[in-house]
Coordinates of N, CA and C in Angstrom, one line a residue:
X1 N 91.8 119.0 77.3 CA 92.9 118.6 78.2 C 92.3 118.5 79.6
X2 N 92.9 117.6 80.5 CA 92.4 117.5 81.8 C 92.6 118.8 82.6
X3 N 91.6 119.1 83.4 CA 91.7 120.2 84.3 C 92.0 119.8 85.7
X4 N 92.9 120.4 86.4 CA 93.2 119.9 87.7 C 93.0 121.0 88.8
X5 N 92.7 120.7 89.9 CA 92.6 121.6 91.1 C 93.4 121.0 92.2
X6 N 93.6 121.8 93.2 CA 94.5 121.3 94.3 C 93.7 121.5 95.6
X7 N 93.8 120.5 96.5 CA 93.1 120.6 97.8 C 94.3 120.7 98.8
X8 N 94.2 121.7 99.7 CA 95.2 121.8 100.7 C 94.8 121.0 101.9
X9 N 95.8 120.4 102.6 CA 95.5 119.6 103.8 C 96.7 119.1 104.3
X10 N 96.7 117.9 104.9 CA 97.8 117.3 105.5 C 98.9 117.1 104.5
X11 N 98.5 116.8 103.3 CA 99.5 116.8 102.1 C 98.7 117.2 100.9
X12 N 99.4 117.7 99.9 CA 98.7 118.1 98.7 C 98.0 117.0 98.0
X13 N 96.7 117.2 97.6 CA 96.0 116.2 96.9 C 95.5 116.9 95.6
X14 N 95.7 116.2 94.5 CA 95.4 116.8 93.2 C 94.1 116.1 92.6
X15 N 93.2 116.9 92.1 CA 92.0 116.4 91.4 C 92.1 116.8 90.0
X16 N 92.0 115.8 89.1 CA 92.0 116.0 87.7 C 90.6 115.5 87.2
X17 N 90.2 116.0 86.0 CA 89.0 115.5 85.4 C 89.3 115.0 84.0
X18 N 88.8 113.9 83.7 CA 88.9 113.3 82.4 C 87.6 113.2 81.7
X19 N 87.4 113.8 80.6 CA 86.1 113.9 79.9 C 85.6 112.5 79.5
X20 N 84.3 112.4 79.6 CA 83.6 111.2 79.1 C 82.7 111.7 78.0
X21 N 82.9 111.2 76.8 CA 82.1 111.6 75.6 C 81.0 110.7 75.3
X22 N 79.9 111.3 74.8 CA 78.8 110.4 74.3 C 79.1 110.1 72.8
X23 N 78.1 109.4 72.2 CA 78.4 108.9 70.8 C 78.5 110.0 69.8
X24 N 78.0 111.2 70.2 CA 78.1 112.4 69.3 C 79.4 113.1 69.5
X25 N 80.3 112.6 70.4 CA 81.6 113.2 70.8 C 81.4 114.5 71.6
X26 N 80.3 114.6 72.3 CA 80.0 115.7 73.2 C 80.3 115.3 74.6
X27 N 80.8 116.2 75.4 CA 81.2 115.8 76.8 C 79.9 115.5 77.6
X28 N 79.8 114.3 78.2 CA 78.6 113.9 78.9 C 78.9 114.0 80.4
X29 N 80.2 114.0 80.8 CA 80.6 114.0 82.2 C 82.1 114.0 82.3
X30 N 82.5 114.0 83.6 CA 83.9 113.9 83.8 C 84.2 112.9 84.9
X31 N 85.2 112.0 84.6 CA 85.7 111.1 85.7 C 86.7 111.9 86.5
X32 N 86.5 111.9 87.8 CA 87.4 112.6 88.7 C 88.5 111.7 89.2
X33 N 89.7 112.2 89.1 CA 90.9 111.4 89.5 C 91.6 112.1 90.6
X34 N 91.7 111.4 91.7 CA 92.3 112.0 92.9 C 93.7 111.4 93.1
X35 N 94.7 112.2 93.1 CA 96.1 111.8 93.2 C 96.8 112.5 94.3
X36 N 97.9 111.9 94.8 CA 98.7 112.5 95.9 C 99.8 113.3 95.4
X37 N 99.9 113.7 94.2 CA 100.9 114.6 93.7 C 101.8 114.0 92.6
X38 N 103.0 114.4 92.5 CA 103.9 114.0 91.4 C 104.0 112.5 91.2
X39 N 103.9 111.8 92.3 CA 104.1 110.3 92.2 C 102.9 109.7 91.5
X40 N 101.8 110.5 91.4 CA 100.6 110.1 90.7 C 100.0 108.8 91.2
X41 N 100.1 108.6 92.5 CA 99.5 107.4 93.2 C 98.0 107.7 93.4
X42 N 97.2 106.8 93.0 CA 95.7 106.9 93.1 C 95.4 106.9 94.6
X43 N 94.5 107.7 95.0 CA 94.1 107.7 96.4 C 92.7 107.0 96.6
X44 N 92.0 106.9 95.5 CA 90.6 106.5 95.6 C 90.5 105.0 96.0
X45 N 91.6 104.2 95.9 CA 91.5 102.8 96.2 C 91.8 102.5 97.6
X46 N 92.0 103.5 98.4 CA 92.3 103.4 99.8 C 91.2 102.6 100.5
X47 N 91.5 101.7 101.4 CA 90.5 100.9 102.1 C 89.9 101.6 103.3
X48 N 90.4 102.7 103.7 CA 89.9 103.4 104.9 C 89.2 104.7 104.6
X49 N 88.8 105.4 105.6 CA 88.0 106.6 105.4 C 88.8 107.8 104.8
X50 N 90.1 107.6 104.6 CA 90.9 108.7 104.0 C 90.4 109.1 102.7
X51 N 90.0 108.1 101.9 CA 89.5 108.3 100.6 C 88.3 109.2 100.6
X52 N 87.4 108.9 101.5 CA 86.2 109.7 101.6 C 86.5 111.1 102.0
X53 N 87.5 111.3 102.9 CA 87.9 112.6 103.3 C 88.4 113.4 102.1
X54 N 89.2 112.7 101.3 CA 89.8 113.4 100.1 C 88.7 113.8 99.2
X55 N 87.8 112.9 98.9 CA 86.7 113.3 97.9 C 85.9 114.4 98.5
X56 N 85.5 114.3 99.7 CA 84.6 115.4 100.3 C 85.3 116.7 100.4
X57 N 86.6 116.6 100.8 CA 87.4 117.9 100.9 C 87.5 118.5 99.6
X58 N 87.8 117.7 98.5 CA 87.9 118.3 97.2 C 86.6 119.0 96.8
X59 N 85.5 118.4 97.1 CA 84.2 119.0 96.7 C 84.0 120.3 97.5
X60 N 84.4 120.3 98.8 CA 84.3 121.5 99.6 C 85.2 122.6 99.3
X61 N 86.5 122.2 99.2 CA 87.6 123.2 98.9 C 87.5 123.8 97.5
X62 N 87.3 123.0 96.5 CA 87.3 123.4 95.1 C 85.9 123.7 94.7
X63 N 84.9 122.9 95.1 CA 83.6 123.0 94.7 C 83.3 122.2 93.5
X64 N 82.3 121.3 93.6 CA 81.9 120.4 92.5 C 81.6 121.2 91.2
X65 N 80.9 122.3 91.3 CA 80.6 123.0 90.0 C 81.9 123.6 89.4
X66 N 82.8 123.9 90.2 CA 84.1 124.4 89.7 C 84.9 123.3 88.9
X67 N 84.7 122.1 89.4 CA 85.4 121.0 88.8 C 84.7 120.5 87.5
X68 N 83.4 120.3 87.5 CA 82.7 119.7 86.4 C 81.6 120.6 85.8
X69 N 81.3 121.7 86.3 CA 80.3 122.6 85.7 C 78.9 121.9 85.9
X70 N 78.2 121.9 84.8 CA 76.8 121.3 84.9 C 76.9 119.8 84.5
X71 N 78.0 119.2 84.3 CA 78.2 117.8 83.9 C 78.2 116.9 85.1
X72 N 78.0 115.6 84.9 CA 78.0 114.7 86.0 C 79.5 114.4 86.3
X73 N 79.7 114.2 87.6 CA 81.0 113.9 88.2 C 81.0 112.3 88.4
X74 N 81.9 111.6 87.7 CA 82.0 110.2 87.9 C 83.1 110.0 88.9
X75 N 82.8 109.3 90.0 CA 83.7 109.1 91.1 C 83.9 107.6 91.3
X76 N 85.2 107.2 91.2 CA 85.5 105.8 91.5 C 85.4 105.5 93.0
X77 N 84.7 104.4 93.3 CA 84.5 104.0 94.7 C 84.8 102.6 94.8
X78 N 85.4 102.3 96.0 CA 85.7 100.9 96.3 C 84.6 100.3 97.1
X79 N 84.7 99.0 97.4 CA 83.7 98.3 98.2 C 83.7 98.9 99.6
X80 N 84.9 99.2 100.1 CA 84.9 99.8 101.5 C 84.3 101.2 101.5
X81 N 84.4 102.0 100.4 CA 83.8 103.3 100.3 C 82.3 103.1 100.4
X82 N 81.8 102.2 99.7 CA 80.3 101.9 99.6 C 79.8 101.4 100.9
X83 N 80.5 100.4 101.5 CA 80.0 99.7 102.7 C 80.2 100.6 103.9
X84 N 81.1 101.5 103.9 CA 81.4 102.5 105.0 C 80.3 103.6 105.0
X85 N 79.5 103.7 104.0 CA 78.4 104.7 104.0 C 78.9 106.1 103.4
X86 N 80.2 106.1 103.0 CA 80.7 107.4 102.5 C 80.1 107.9 101.2
X87 N 79.6 107.0 100.4 CA 79.0 107.4 99.1 C 77.8 108.3 99.4
X88 N 77.1 108.0 100.5 CA 75.9 108.8 100.8 C 76.2 110.3 101.1
X89 N 77.4 110.6 101.3 CA 77.8 112.0 101.5 C 77.9 112.8 100.2
X90 N 77.8 112.2 99.1 CA 77.9 112.8 97.8 C 76.5 113.1 97.3
X91 N 76.3 114.2 96.5 CA 75.0 114.5 96.0 C 74.5 113.6 94.9
X92 N 73.5 112.8 95.1 CA 73.1 111.8 94.1 C 72.8 112.4 92.7
X93 N 72.3 113.6 92.6 CA 71.9 114.1 91.3 C 73.1 114.6 90.5
X94 N 74.3 114.8 91.2 CA 75.4 115.3 90.5 C 76.6 114.3 90.3
X95 N 76.5 113.2 90.9 CA 77.6 112.2 90.8 C 77.1 110.9 90.3
X96 N 77.9 110.2 89.7 CA 77.7 108.8 89.3 C 78.8 108.0 90.0
X97 N 78.4 107.0 90.7 CA 79.4 106.2 91.5 C 79.9 105.0 90.6
X98 N 81.2 105.0 90.4 CA 81.8 104.0 89.5 C 82.5 103.0 90.4
X99 N 81.9 101.8 90.5 CA 82.5 100.7 91.3 C 83.7 100.1 90.6
X100 N 84.8 100.2 91.3 CA 86.1 99.7 90.7 C 86.0 98.2 90.5
X101 N 86.8 97.8 89.5 CA 86.9 96.4 89.2 C 87.6 95.6 90.3
X102 N 87.4 94.3 90.4 CA 88.1 93.5 91.3 C 87.5 93.6 92.8
X103 N 86.4 94.2 93.0 CA 85.8 94.3 94.3 C 85.1 93.0 94.6
X104 N 85.1 92.6 95.9 CA 84.4 91.4 96.3 C 82.9 91.7 96.2
X105 N 82.2 90.9 95.4 CA 80.8 91.0 95.2 C 80.1 90.0 96.1
X106 N 79.4 90.5 97.1 CA 78.6 89.6 98.0 C 77.3 90.2 98.4
X107 N 76.6 89.6 99.3 CA 75.2 90.1 99.6 C 75.3 91.5 100.3
X108 N 76.4 91.8 101.0 CA 76.6 93.1 101.7 C 76.7 94.2 100.6
X109 N 77.6 94.0 99.6 CA 77.8 95.0 98.6 C 76.5 95.2 97.8
X110 N 75.8 94.1 97.4 CA 74.6 94.2 96.6 C 73.6 95.0 97.4
X111 N 73.4 94.7 98.7 CA 72.4 95.4 99.5 C 72.8 96.9 99.6
X112 N 74.0 97.2 99.8 CA 74.5 98.6 99.9 C 74.2 99.4 98.5
X113 N 74.5 98.7 97.4 CA 74.3 99.3 96.1 C 72.8 99.5 95.8
X114 N 72.0 98.5 96.2 CA 70.6 98.6 96.1 C 70.1 99.8 96.8
X115 N 70.5 100.0 98.1 CA 70.1 101.2 98.9 C 70.5 102.5 98.2
X116 N 71.7 102.5 97.6 CA 72.2 103.7 96.9 C 71.3 104.0 95.7
X117 N 70.9 103.0 95.0 CA 70.0 103.1 93.9 C 68.6 103.7 94.4
X118 N 68.1 103.2 95.5 CA 66.9 103.7 96.1 C 67.0 105.2 96.4
X119 N 68.2 105.6 96.8 CA 68.5 107.0 97.2 C 68.7 107.9 95.9
X120 N 68.7 107.3 94.7 CA 68.8 108.1 93.5 C 70.2 108.2 92.9
X121 N 71.1 107.4 93.4 CA 72.4 107.3 92.8 C 72.4 106.5 91.5
X122 N 73.3 107.0 90.6 CA 73.5 106.2 89.4 C 74.8 105.4 89.6
X123 N 74.9 104.2 89.0 CA 76.0 103.3 89.3 C 76.6 102.9 88.0
X124 N 77.9 102.9 87.9 CA 78.7 102.4 86.8 C 79.6 101.3 87.3
X125 N 79.9 100.3 86.4 CA 80.8 99.2 86.8 C 82.0 99.4 85.9
X126 N 83.2 99.6 86.5 CA 84.4 99.9 85.8 C 85.1 98.7 85.3
X127 N 85.7 98.8 84.2 CA 86.5 97.6 83.6 C 85.7 96.3 83.7
X128 N 84.5 96.3 83.3 CA 83.6 95.2 83.5 C 83.9 94.0 82.6
X129 N 83.9 92.8 83.2 CA 84.0 91.6 82.4 C 83.0 90.7 83.1
X130 N 82.1 90.1 82.3 CA 81.0 89.3 82.9 C 81.5 88.1 83.6
X131 N 80.9 87.9 84.8 CA 81.0 86.6 85.5 C 79.7 86.4 86.2
X132 N 79.4 85.1 86.5 CA 78.1 84.9 87.2 C 78.0 85.7 88.5
X133 N 79.1 85.9 89.2 CA 79.1 86.6 90.5 C 78.8 88.1 90.3
X134 N 79.1 88.6 89.1 CA 78.9 90.0 88.8 C 77.5 90.3 88.4
X135 N 76.7 89.3 88.0 CA 75.4 89.5 87.5 C 74.5 90.3 88.3
X136 N 74.5 90.1 89.7 CA 73.6 91.0 90.5 C 73.9 92.5 90.4
X137 N 75.2 92.8 90.3 CA 75.6 94.2 90.1 C 75.2 94.7 88.7
X138 N 75.3 93.8 87.8 CA 74.9 94.2 86.4 C 73.4 94.6 86.4
X139 N 72.6 93.9 87.1 CA 71.2 94.3 87.2 C 70.9 95.6 87.9
X140 N 71.9 96.2 88.7 CA 71.7 97.4 89.3 C 72.4 98.6 88.6
X141 N 73.3 98.3 87.7 CA 74.1 99.3 87.0 C 73.3 100.1 86.0
X142 N 73.7 101.4 85.9 CA 73.2 102.2 84.9 C 74.2 102.2 83.7
X143 N 75.5 102.1 84.0 CA 76.5 102.1 82.9 C 77.5 101.0 83.2
X144 N 78.0 100.4 82.1 CA 79.0 99.4 82.2 C 80.2 99.9 81.3
X145 N 81.4 100.0 81.9 CA 82.5 100.5 81.2 C 83.3 99.3 80.7
X146 N 83.6 99.2 79.4 CA 84.4 98.1 78.9 C 85.7 98.7 78.3
X147 N 86.8 98.1 78.7 CA 88.2 98.5 78.3 C 88.6 97.9 77.0
X148 N 88.6 98.7 75.9 CA 88.9 98.2 74.6 C 90.3 97.6 74.5
X149 N 91.3 98.2 75.2 CA 92.7 97.7 75.1 C 92.8 96.4 75.8
X150 N 92.1 96.2 77.0 CA 92.2 95.0 77.7 C 91.4 93.8 77.1
X151 N 90.3 94.2 76.5 CA 89.4 93.1 75.9 C 89.7 92.8 74.4
X152 N 90.1 93.8 73.7 CA 90.2 93.6 72.2 C 88.8 93.7 71.6
X153 N 88.7 93.9 70.3 CA 87.4 94.1 69.6 C 86.5 92.9 69.7
X154 N 87.0 91.7 69.5 CA 86.0 90.5 69.5 C 85.4 90.3 70.9
X155 N 86.2 90.4 72.0 CA 85.7 90.2 73.4 C 84.8 91.4 73.8
X156 N 85.2 92.6 73.3 CA 84.4 93.8 73.7 C 83.0 93.6 73.0
X157 N 82.9 93.1 71.8 CA 81.6 92.9 71.1 C 80.8 91.9 71.9
X158 N 81.5 90.8 72.4 CA 80.7 89.8 73.2 C 80.2 90.4 74.5
X159 N 81.0 91.2 75.1 CA 80.6 91.8 76.4 C 79.4 92.8 76.2
X160 N 79.4 93.5 75.1 CA 78.3 94.4 74.7 C 77.1 93.6 74.6
X161 N 77.1 92.5 73.9 CA 76.0 91.6 73.7 C 75.4 91.1 75.0
X162 N 76.3 90.7 76.0 CA 75.9 90.3 77.3 C 75.2 91.3 78.1
X163 N 75.7 92.6 77.9 CA 75.2 93.7 78.7 C 73.8 94.2 78.2
X164 N 73.6 94.2 77.0 CA 72.4 94.8 76.4 C 71.1 94.3 77.0
X165 N 70.9 93.1 77.3 CA 69.6 92.7 77.9 C 69.3 93.3 79.3
X166 N 70.3 93.9 79.9 CA 70.1 94.5 81.2 C 69.7 96.0 81.1
X167 N 69.7 96.5 79.9 CA 69.3 97.9 79.7 C 70.3 98.9 80.1
X168 N 71.6 98.5 80.3 CA 72.6 99.5 80.7 C 73.2 100.2 79.5
X169 N 73.7 101.4 79.8 CA 74.5 102.1 78.8 C 75.9 101.5 78.8
X170 N 76.4 101.2 77.6 CA 77.7 100.6 77.5 C 78.7 101.7 77.1
X171 N 79.8 101.9 77.9 CA 80.8 102.9 77.6 C 82.1 102.2 77.3
X172 N 82.6 102.5 76.2 CA 84.0 101.9 75.8 C 85.0 102.9 76.3
X173 N 86.1 102.4 76.9 CA 87.2 103.3 77.3 C 88.5 102.8 76.7
X174 N 89.5 103.6 76.7 CA 90.8 103.4 76.2 C 90.7 103.3 74.6
X175 N 89.9 104.2 74.1 CA 89.8 104.3 72.6 C 90.9 105.3 72.2
X176 N 91.8 104.9 71.3 CA 92.9 105.8 71.0 C 92.9 106.3 69.6
X177 N 92.0 105.8 68.7 CA 91.9 106.3 67.4 C 90.5 106.5 67.0
X178 N 90.3 107.2 65.9 CA 89.0 107.4 65.3 C 88.4 106.1 64.9
X179 N 89.2 105.2 64.4 CA 88.8 103.8 64.0 C 88.2 103.1 65.2
X180 N 88.9 103.2 66.4 CA 88.4 102.6 67.6 C 87.0 103.1 67.9
X181 N 86.9 104.4 67.8 CA 85.6 105.0 68.1 C 84.5 104.5 67.1
X182 N 84.8 104.5 65.8 CA 83.7 104.1 64.9 C 83.4 102.6 65.1
X183 N 84.4 101.7 65.4 CA 84.2 100.3 65.6 C 83.3 100.1 66.8
X184 N 83.6 100.8 67.9 CA 82.8 100.7 69.2 C 81.4 101.2 69.0
X185 N 81.3 102.4 68.3 CA 79.9 102.9 68.0 C 79.1 101.9 67.2
X186 N 79.7 101.2 66.3 CA 79.0 100.3 65.4 C 78.5 99.1 66.2
X187 N 79.1 98.7 67.3 CA 78.6 97.5 68.1 C 77.8 98.0 69.3
X188 N 77.5 99.3 69.4 CA 76.6 99.8 70.4 C 77.3 100.2 71.7

């Protein structure tokens, strides 16, 4: 079950963790979810520095080890978060930066992600669907997350085939049954 912590500040911010399992169904990491309370509005998509403050305060107030233990913390980041240099405040060996879907992919973002890779950060692409514009990011990614519910099995299989030549780890999400798991494991 998700584990949550609370950060005190101008308003309450809640941090939950969602486990990410490997193909042996062992916990490989935790996606961190930052919320503003009972309304469950995501804070990580904010276009300003508030998101960075929330993330950094959570790590300071609660402690990254308290949240994820020895596992990797997966943190959703927007284009603005990356371009604003906020990602560099997170420890590269302990976090994986998950670039949210729908971000404008241009030379500025590619350059910033390339620099993060040089600094030792691992990169995931969230809810990925191949487009020619996304190809440069695909070449930088360590992990590509594919949404089974959004894609369906045939499209997910095609996306896996497109991703494999890039040497990325493919992670299926929104698996709801053991059959979903076995089908996804079978296609890699």
